[in-house]
């Protein structure tokens, strides 16, 4: 969804560093809440809040459609809003990923990711790839 809304010709809002740091923690909190709810309820379908599935299958409950709406509207102003701040899949992969050779830690990351120690959020877009050293 980020790619669709991200290509619309709206002026993007540059998120202040302090706000960005706080908002990036939201996806980890959301992941934790989902894990707790799934274990307490013993229903894995509570973890199926994926905006892509809702949008392209046209199926979902009120909560998933609200997530789609929030993501699309927010992405008009903030680039990759869902991926950066809310996506529990990005949080899960961010926990287990590590720095890969050839991907420098940069302050001017074209995807807006933070340099080390936050390199785990690198999505390997290959825009800064330098090759193995």
Tab-separated table of N, CA and C in Angstrom:
chain	number	residue	atom	x	y	z
A	1	UNK	N	0.814	-1.184	0.000
A	1	UNK	CA	0.000	0.000	0.000
A	1	UNK	C	0.856	1.246	0.000
A	2	UNK	N	1.994	1.176	0.629
A	2	UNK	CA	2.863	2.346	0.684
A	2	UNK	C	3.256	2.785	-0.712
A	3	UNK	N	3.507	1.834	-1.587
A	3	UNK	CA	3.910	2.185	-2.944
A	3	UNK	C	2.795	2.883	-3.698
A	4	UNK	N	1.562	2.470	-3.472
A	4	UNK	CA	0.433	3.086	-4.176
A	4	UNK	C	0.210	4.521	-3.702
A	5	UNK	N	0.044	4.688	-2.418
A	5	UNK	CA	-0.217	6.027	-1.884
A	5	UNK	C	1.030	6.897	-1.929
A	6	UNK	N	2.189	6.280	-1.852
A	6	UNK	CA	3.434	7.033	-1.867
A	6	UNK	C	3.729	7.694	-3.193
A	7	UNK	N	3.141	7.226	-4.258
A	7	UNK	CA	3.379	7.797	-5.581
A	7	UNK	C	2.414	8.928	-5.935
A	8	UNK	N	1.444	9.163	-5.091
A	8	UNK	CA	0.513	10.257	-5.348
A	8	UNK	C	1.226	11.595	-5.135
A	9	UNK	N	0.871	12.597	-5.926
A	9	UNK	CA	1.619	13.863	-5.897
A	9	UNK	C	1.231	14.788	-4.743
A	10	UNK	N	1.487	14.362	-3.530
A	10	UNK	CA	1.236	15.194	-2.359
A	10	UNK	C	2.567	15.542	-1.714
A	11	UNK	N	2.655	16.723	-1.146
A	11	UNK	CA	3.871	17.136	-0.458
A	11	UNK	C	3.997	16.321	0.826
A	12	UNK	N	5.137	15.671	0.984
A	12	UNK	CA	5.365	14.829	2.155
A	12	UNK	C	5.791	15.673	3.351
A	13	UNK	N	5.397	15.211	4.522
A	13	UNK	CA	5.753	15.865	5.767
A	13	UNK	C	7.022	15.224	6.290
A	14	UNK	N	8.025	16.008	6.591
A	14	UNK	CA	9.265	15.500	7.173
A	14	UNK	C	9.035	15.334	8.670
A	15	UNK	N	9.036	14.105	9.142
A	15	UNK	CA	8.759	13.819	10.547
A	15	UNK	C	9.971	14.225	11.383
A	16	UNK	N	9.776	15.041	12.414
A	16	UNK	CA	10.897	15.421	13.286
A	16	UNK	C	11.532	14.186	13.923
A	17	UNK	N	12.846	14.247	14.173
A	17	UNK	CA	13.600	13.099	14.672
A	17	UNK	C	13.004	12.512	15.954
A	18	UNK	N	12.651	13.370	16.901
A	18	UNK	CA	12.102	12.879	18.175
A	18	UNK	C	10.782	12.144	17.956
A	19	UNK	N	9.938	12.709	17.115
A	19	UNK	CA	8.653	12.082	16.806
A	19	UNK	C	8.866	10.777	16.063
A	20	UNK	N	9.787	10.777	15.108
A	20	UNK	CA	10.092	9.576	14.334
A	20	UNK	C	10.564	8.450	15.246
A	21	UNK	N	11.454	8.763	16.169
A	21	UNK	CA	11.959	7.746	17.096
A	21	UNK	C	10.831	7.153	17.940
A	22	UNK	N	9.917	7.998	18.407
A	22	UNK	CA	8.791	7.507	19.214
A	22	UNK	C	7.836	6.672	18.370
A	23	UNK	N	7.509	7.166	17.182
A	23	UNK	CA	6.564	6.457	16.322
A	23	UNK	C	7.116	5.113	15.856
A	24	UNK	N	8.425	5.002	15.655
A	24	UNK	CA	9.010	3.731	15.208
A	24	UNK	C	8.826	2.629	16.238
A	25	UNK	N	8.694	2.988	17.492
A	25	UNK	CA	8.477	1.986	18.547
A	25	UNK	C	7.065	1.404	18.507
A	26	UNK	N	6.142	2.113	17.865
A	26	UNK	CA	4.745	1.663	17.829
A	26	UNK	C	4.593	0.275	17.228
A	27	UNK	N	5.332	-0.019	16.158
A	27	UNK	CA	5.164	-1.323	15.520
A	27	UNK	C	5.605	-2.456	16.433
A	28	UNK	N	6.607	-2.209	17.288
A	28	UNK	CA	7.046	-3.233	18.232
A	28	UNK	C	6.010	-3.415	19.343
A	29	UNK	N	5.406	-2.329	19.775
A	29	UNK	CA	4.321	-2.408	20.761
A	29	UNK	C	3.134	-3.157	20.158
A	30	UNK	N	2.770	-2.808	18.927
A	30	UNK	CA	1.660	-3.477	18.247
A	30	UNK	C	1.940	-4.974	18.088
A	31	UNK	N	3.164	-5.331	17.722
A	31	UNK	CA	3.532	-6.747	17.612
A	31	UNK	C	3.370	-7.445	18.960
A	32	UNK	N	3.842	-6.825	20.023
A	32	UNK	CA	3.710	-7.408	21.355
A	32	UNK	C	2.261	-7.595	21.764
A	33	UNK	N	1.435	-6.594	21.493
A	33	UNK	CA	0.007	-6.680	21.818
A	33	UNK	C	-0.646	-7.817	21.037
A	34	UNK	N	-0.325	-7.926	19.757
A	34	UNK	CA	-0.897	-9.000	18.932
A	34	UNK	C	-0.482	-10.368	19.463
A	35	UNK	N	0.794	-10.520	19.814
A	35	UNK	CA	1.277	-11.805	20.335
A	35	UNK	C	0.557	-12.159	21.634
A	36	UNK	N	0.425	-11.201	22.536
A	36	UNK	CA	-0.268	-11.450	23.809
A	36	UNK	C	-1.725	-11.830	23.563
A	37	UNK	N	-2.407	-11.092	22.696
A	37	UNK	CA	-3.818	-11.387	22.401
A	37	UNK	C	-3.971	-12.776	21.791
A	38	UNK	N	-3.084	-13.142	20.881
A	38	UNK	CA	-3.156	-14.466	20.253
A	38	UNK	C	-2.945	-15.564	21.291
A	39	UNK	N	-1.966	-15.396	22.189
A	39	UNK	CA	-1.714	-16.424	23.196
A	39	UNK	C	-2.835	-16.504	24.231
A	40	UNK	N	-3.367	-15.378	24.626
A	40	UNK	CA	-4.447	-15.386	25.619
A	40	UNK	C	-5.728	-15.966	25.027
A	41	UNK	N	-6.067	-15.550	23.815
A	41	UNK	CA	-7.324	-15.992	23.202
A	41	UNK	C	-7.214	-17.363	22.545
A	42	UNK	N	-5.986	-17.793	22.257
A	42	UNK	CA	-5.728	-19.058	21.550
A	42	UNK	C	-6.380	-19.073	20.172
A	43	UNK	N	-6.484	-17.884	19.568
A	43	UNK	CA	-7.046	-17.759	18.211
A	43	UNK	C	-6.027	-17.025	17.347
A	44	UNK	N	-5.420	-17.755	16.424
A	44	UNK	CA	-4.383	-17.134	15.602
A	44	UNK	C	-4.940	-16.148	14.586
A	45	UNK	N	-6.234	-16.224	14.321
A	45	UNK	CA	-6.806	-15.286	13.352
A	45	UNK	C	-6.779	-13.845	13.865
A	46	UNK	N	-6.576	-13.639	15.152
A	46	UNK	CA	-6.445	-12.273	15.667
A	46	UNK	C	-5.140	-11.625	15.211
A	47	UNK	N	-4.218	-12.409	14.746
A	47	UNK	CA	-2.955	-11.875	14.249
A	47	UNK	C	-2.969	-11.563	12.771
A	48	UNK	N	-4.097	-11.717	12.122
A	48	UNK	CA	-4.191	-11.527	10.668
A	48	UNK	C	-4.605	-10.118	10.274
A	49	UNK	N	-4.003	-9.128	10.840
A	49	UNK	CA	-4.332	-7.751	10.480
A	49	UNK	C	-3.305	-7.234	9.492
A	50	UNK	N	-3.431	-7.673	8.272
A	50	UNK	CA	-2.523	-7.263	7.197
A	50	UNK	C	-3.298	-6.391	6.223
A	51	UNK	N	-2.825	-5.184	6.040
A	51	UNK	CA	-3.552	-4.228	5.204
A	51	UNK	C	-3.609	-4.650	3.744
A	52	UNK	N	-2.562	-5.289	3.248
A	52	UNK	CA	-2.567	-5.731	1.846
A	52	UNK	C	-3.661	-6.765	1.599
A	53	UNK	N	-3.780	-7.724	2.496
A	53	UNK	CA	-4.795	-8.772	2.342
A	53	UNK	C	-6.189	-8.155	2.367
A	54	UNK	N	-6.424	-7.258	3.290
A	54	UNK	CA	-7.733	-6.602	3.376
A	54	UNK	C	-8.038	-5.822	2.110
A	55	UNK	N	-7.070	-5.058	1.646
A	55	UNK	CA	-7.292	-4.201	0.486
A	55	UNK	C	-7.529	-5.000	-0.791
A	56	UNK	N	-6.724	-6.020	-1.032
A	56	UNK	CA	-6.809	-6.731	-2.307
A	56	UNK	C	-7.791	-7.895	-2.317
A	57	UNK	N	-8.186	-8.384	-1.155
A	57	UNK	CA	-9.193	-9.449	-1.121
A	57	UNK	C	-10.588	-8.879	-0.864
A	58	UNK	N	-10.654	-7.613	-0.524
A	58	UNK	CA	-11.917	-6.953	-0.184
A	58	UNK	C	-12.654	-7.679	0.930
A	59	UNK	N	-11.879	-8.267	1.830
A	59	UNK	CA	-12.490	-8.923	2.984
A	59	UNK	C	-11.772	-8.434	4.236
A	60	UNK	N	-12.503	-8.330	5.275
A	60	UNK	CA	-11.931	-7.877	6.533
A	60	UNK	C	-13.024	-7.320	7.416
A	61	UNK	N	-12.672	-7.096	8.657
A	61	UNK	CA	-13.646	-6.532	9.587
A	61	UNK	C	-13.459	-5.017	9.665
A	62	UNK	N	-14.192	-4.389	10.528
A	62	UNK	CA	-14.138	-2.929	10.659
A	62	UNK	C	-12.730	-2.475	11.050
A	63	UNK	N	-12.091	-3.221	11.937
A	63	UNK	CA	-10.752	-2.843	12.389
A	63	UNK	C	-9.736	-2.882	11.249
A	64	UNK	N	-9.761	-3.933	10.436
A	64	UNK	CA	-8.787	-4.019	9.342
A	64	UNK	C	-9.031	-2.944	8.296
A	65	UNK	N	-10.291	-2.621	8.022
A	65	UNK	CA	-10.579	-1.541	7.073
A	65	UNK	C	-10.169	-0.193	7.649
A	66	UNK	N	-10.284	-0.034	8.954
A	66	UNK	CA	-9.813	1.204	9.592
A	66	UNK	C	-8.297	1.321	9.460
A	67	UNK	N	-7.588	0.203	9.613
A	67	UNK	CA	-6.134	0.209	9.412
A	67	UNK	C	-5.770	0.591	7.985
A	68	UNK	N	-6.506	0.070	7.023
A	68	UNK	CA	-6.268	0.418	5.619
A	68	UNK	C	-6.480	1.915	5.413
A	69	UNK	N	-7.575	2.439	5.935
A	69	UNK	CA	-7.875	3.870	5.765
A	69	UNK	C	-6.817	4.746	6.426
A	70	UNK	N	-6.447	4.421	7.651
A	70	UNK	CA	-5.414	5.193	8.357
A	70	UNK	C	-4.098	5.135	7.597
A	71	UNK	N	-3.742	3.950	7.140
A	71	UNK	CA	-2.486	3.790	6.411
A	71	UNK	C	-2.468	4.593	5.117
A	72	UNK	N	-3.540	4.524	4.354
A	72	UNK	CA	-3.595	5.265	3.089
A	72	UNK	C	-3.581	6.774	3.308
A	73	UNK	N	-4.358	7.236	4.256
A	73	UNK	CA	-4.420	8.679	4.521
A	73	UNK	C	-3.090	9.185	5.069
A	74	UNK	N	-2.521	8.466	6.026
A	74	UNK	CA	-1.243	8.890	6.607
A	74	UNK	C	-0.118	8.833	5.584
A	75	UNK	N	-0.185	7.866	4.677
A	75	UNK	CA	0.874	7.724	3.687
A	75	UNK	C	0.864	8.848	2.656
A	76	UNK	N	-0.222	9.581	2.578
A	76	UNK	CA	-0.246	10.745	1.693
A	76	UNK	C	0.707	11.825	2.189
A	77	UNK	N	0.923	11.867	3.495
A	77	UNK	CA	1.781	12.896	4.083
A	77	UNK	C	3.127	12.375	4.583
A	78	UNK	N	3.180	11.119	5.007
A	78	UNK	CA	4.414	10.549	5.553
A	78	UNK	C	4.792	9.338	4.715
A	79	UNK	N	5.975	9.382	4.125
A	79	UNK	CA	6.410	8.297	3.250
A	79	UNK	C	6.566	6.995	4.030
A	80	UNK	N	5.996	5.919	3.467
A	80	UNK	CA	6.073	4.579	4.041
A	80	UNK	C	5.551	4.535	5.483
A	81	UNK	N	4.458	5.210	5.752
A	81	UNK	CA	3.927	5.319	7.112
A	81	UNK	C	3.672	3.949	7.727
A	82	UNK	N	2.943	3.093	7.037
A	82	UNK	CA	2.611	1.771	7.583
A	82	UNK	C	3.879	0.971	7.867
A	83	UNK	N	4.783	0.929	6.910
A	83	UNK	CA	6.008	0.139	7.064
A	83	UNK	C	6.887	0.663	8.198
A	84	UNK	N	7.004	1.959	8.299
A	84	UNK	CA	7.875	2.555	9.312
A	84	UNK	C	7.304	2.473	10.717
A	85	UNK	N	6.017	2.694	10.868
A	85	UNK	CA	5.473	2.938	12.199
A	85	UNK	C	4.465	1.918	12.721
A	86	UNK	N	3.816	1.135	11.872
A	86	UNK	CA	2.749	0.265	12.364
A	86	UNK	C	2.881	-1.207	11.993
A	87	UNK	N	3.628	-1.542	10.975
A	87	UNK	CA	3.634	-2.908	10.450
A	87	UNK	C	4.257	-3.905	11.434
A	88	UNK	N	3.463	-4.843	11.960
A	88	UNK	CA	4.012	-5.832	12.882
A	88	UNK	C	4.954	-6.819	12.190
A	89	UNK	N	4.776	-7.042	10.901
A	89	UNK	CA	5.695	-7.921	10.164
A	89	UNK	C	7.074	-7.268	10.084
A	90	UNK	N	7.113	-5.970	9.844
A	90	UNK	CA	8.390	-5.249	9.824
A	90	UNK	C	9.056	-5.291	11.197
A	91	UNK	N	8.265	-5.217	12.257
A	91	UNK	CA	8.818	-5.310	13.609
A	91	UNK	C	9.407	-6.691	13.849
A	92	UNK	N	8.686	-7.718	13.449
A	92	UNK	CA	9.153	-9.093	13.645
A	92	UNK	C	10.449	-9.350	12.886
A	93	UNK	N	10.491	-8.948	11.626
A	93	UNK	CA	11.717	-9.152	10.847
A	93	UNK	C	12.838	-8.254	11.350
A	94	UNK	N	12.496	-7.066	11.851
A	94	UNK	CA	13.507	-6.171	12.396
A	94	UNK	C	14.187	-6.734	13.626
A	95	UNK	N	13.462	-7.493	14.407
A	95	UNK	CA	14.028	-8.100	15.610
A	95	UNK	C	15.080	-9.145	15.242
A	96	UNK	N	14.829	-9.915	14.189
A	96	UNK	CA	15.701	-11.030	13.852
A	96	UNK	C	16.712	-10.750	12.745
A	97	UNK	N	16.587	-9.623	12.070
A	97	UNK	CA	17.540	-9.345	10.993
A	97	UNK	C	18.818	-8.746	11.568
A	98	UNK	N	19.851	-8.784	10.772
A	98	UNK	CA	21.130	-8.224	11.197
A	98	UNK	C	21.751	-7.469	10.037
A	99	UNK	N	22.797	-6.738	10.330
A	99	UNK	CA	23.461	-5.944	9.305
A	99	UNK	C	24.082	-6.868	8.267
A	100	UNK	N	23.835	-6.571	7.003
A	100	UNK	CA	24.381	-7.381	5.915
A	100	UNK	C	25.572	-6.671	5.282
A	101	UNK	N	26.519	-7.451	4.796
A	101	UNK	CA	27.669	-6.881	4.103
A	101	UNK	C	27.204	-6.123	2.874
A	102	UNK	N	27.838	-4.991	2.636
A	102	UNK	CA	27.550	-4.223	1.438
A	102	UNK	C	26.484	-3.168	1.602
A	103	UNK	N	25.803	-3.165	2.742
A	103	UNK	CA	24.780	-2.152	3.002
A	103	UNK	C	25.315	-1.207	4.077
A	104	UNK	N	25.809	-0.048	3.677
A	104	UNK	CA	26.400	0.866	4.659
A	104	UNK	C	25.340	1.473	5.573
A	105	UNK	N	25.763	1.826	6.737
A	105	UNK	CA	24.889	2.506	7.685
A	105	UNK	C	24.960	3.991	7.375
A	106	UNK	N	23.856	4.566	6.878
A	106	UNK	CA	23.885	5.941	6.385
A	106	UNK	C	22.823	6.803	7.049
A	107	UNK	N	23.157	8.076	7.183
A	107	UNK	CA	22.169	9.039	7.674
A	107	UNK	C	21.241	9.481	6.554
A	108	UNK	N	21.660	9.315	5.316
A	108	UNK	CA	20.849	9.742	4.174
A	108	UNK	C	20.214	8.554	3.458
A	109	UNK	N	19.800	7.568	4.230
A	109	UNK	CA	19.170	6.376	3.657
A	109	UNK	C	17.987	6.792	2.788
A	110	UNK	N	17.939	6.320	1.536
A	110	UNK	CA	16.835	6.705	0.659
A	110	UNK	C	15.471	6.208	1.129
A	111	UNK	N	15.436	5.220	2.002
A	111	UNK	CA	14.167	4.714	2.519
A	111	UNK	C	13.817	5.328	3.876
A	112	UNK	N	14.677	6.205	4.380
A	112	UNK	CA	14.399	6.886	5.641
A	112	UNK	C	14.728	6.080	6.876
A	113	UNK	N	15.502	5.009	6.732
A	113	UNK	CA	15.871	4.211	7.891
A	113	UNK	C	17.006	4.870	8.650
A	114	UNK	N	17.119	4.519	9.899
A	114	UNK	CA	18.138	5.087	10.767
A	114	UNK	C	19.444	4.314	10.606
A	115	UNK	N	20.575	4.983	10.809
A	115	UNK	CA	21.851	4.264	10.795
A	115	UNK	C	21.985	3.401	12.045
A	116	UNK	N	23.059	2.651	12.150
A	116	UNK	CA	23.273	1.771	13.299
A	116	UNK	C	22.927	2.495	14.581
A	117	UNK	N	22.335	1.846	15.549
A	117	UNK	CA	22.055	0.421	15.658
A	117	UNK	C	20.722	0.004	15.056
A	118	UNK	N	20.031	0.883	14.365
A	118	UNK	CA	18.714	0.563	13.810
A	118	UNK	C	18.798	-0.046	12.419
A	119	UNK	N	19.944	-0.567	12.039
A	119	UNK	CA	20.122	-1.105	10.691
A	119	UNK	C	19.196	-2.290	10.447
A	120	UNK	N	18.619	-2.853	11.495
A	120	UNK	CA	17.722	-3.997	11.327
A	120	UNK	C	16.475	-3.637	10.531
A	121	UNK	N	16.172	-2.362	10.399
A	121	UNK	CA	14.992	-1.959	9.639
A	121	UNK	C	15.294	-1.769	8.160
A	122	UNK	N	16.501	-2.077	7.734
A	122	UNK	CA	16.868	-1.972	6.320
A	122	UNK	C	16.025	-2.960	5.511
A	123	UNK	N	15.415	-2.481	4.426
A	123	UNK	CA	14.569	-3.342	3.602
A	123	UNK	C	15.296	-3.844	2.353
A	124	UNK	N	16.589	-3.591	2.284
A	124	UNK	CA	17.435	-4.050	1.163
A	124	UNK	C	16.888	-3.559	-0.179
A	125	UNK	N	16.662	-2.255	-0.262
A	125	UNK	CA	16.164	-1.671	-1.515
A	125	UNK	C	17.272	-1.608	-2.569
A	126	UNK	N	18.500	-1.805	-2.146
A	126	UNK	CA	19.701	-1.822	-2.994
A	126	UNK	C	20.083	-0.462	-3.557
A	127	UNK	N	19.486	0.601	-3.067
A	127	UNK	CA	19.859	1.932	-3.542
A	127	UNK	C	21.213	2.363	-2.996
A	128	UNK	N	21.637	1.809	-1.885
A	128	UNK	CA	22.938	2.170	-1.321
A	128	UNK	C	23.902	0.986	-1.312
A	129	UNK	N	23.545	-0.100	-1.972
A	129	UNK	CA	24.364	-1.310	-1.950
A	129	UNK	C	25.735	-1.054	-2.547
A	130	UNK	N	26.778	-1.443	-1.823
A	130	UNK	CA	28.160	-1.239	-2.264
A	130	UNK	C	28.858	-2.547	-2.624
A	131	UNK	N	28.229	-3.665	-2.388
A	131	UNK	CA	28.848	-4.958	-2.658
A	131	UNK	C	29.598	-5.470	-1.445
A	132	UNK	N	29.888	-6.746	-1.449
A	132	UNK	CA	30.623	-7.354	-0.339
A	132	UNK	C	32.049	-6.855	-0.342
A	133	UNK	N	32.563	-6.632	0.855
A	133	UNK	CA	33.929	-6.111	0.973
A	133	UNK	C	34.866	-7.165	1.457
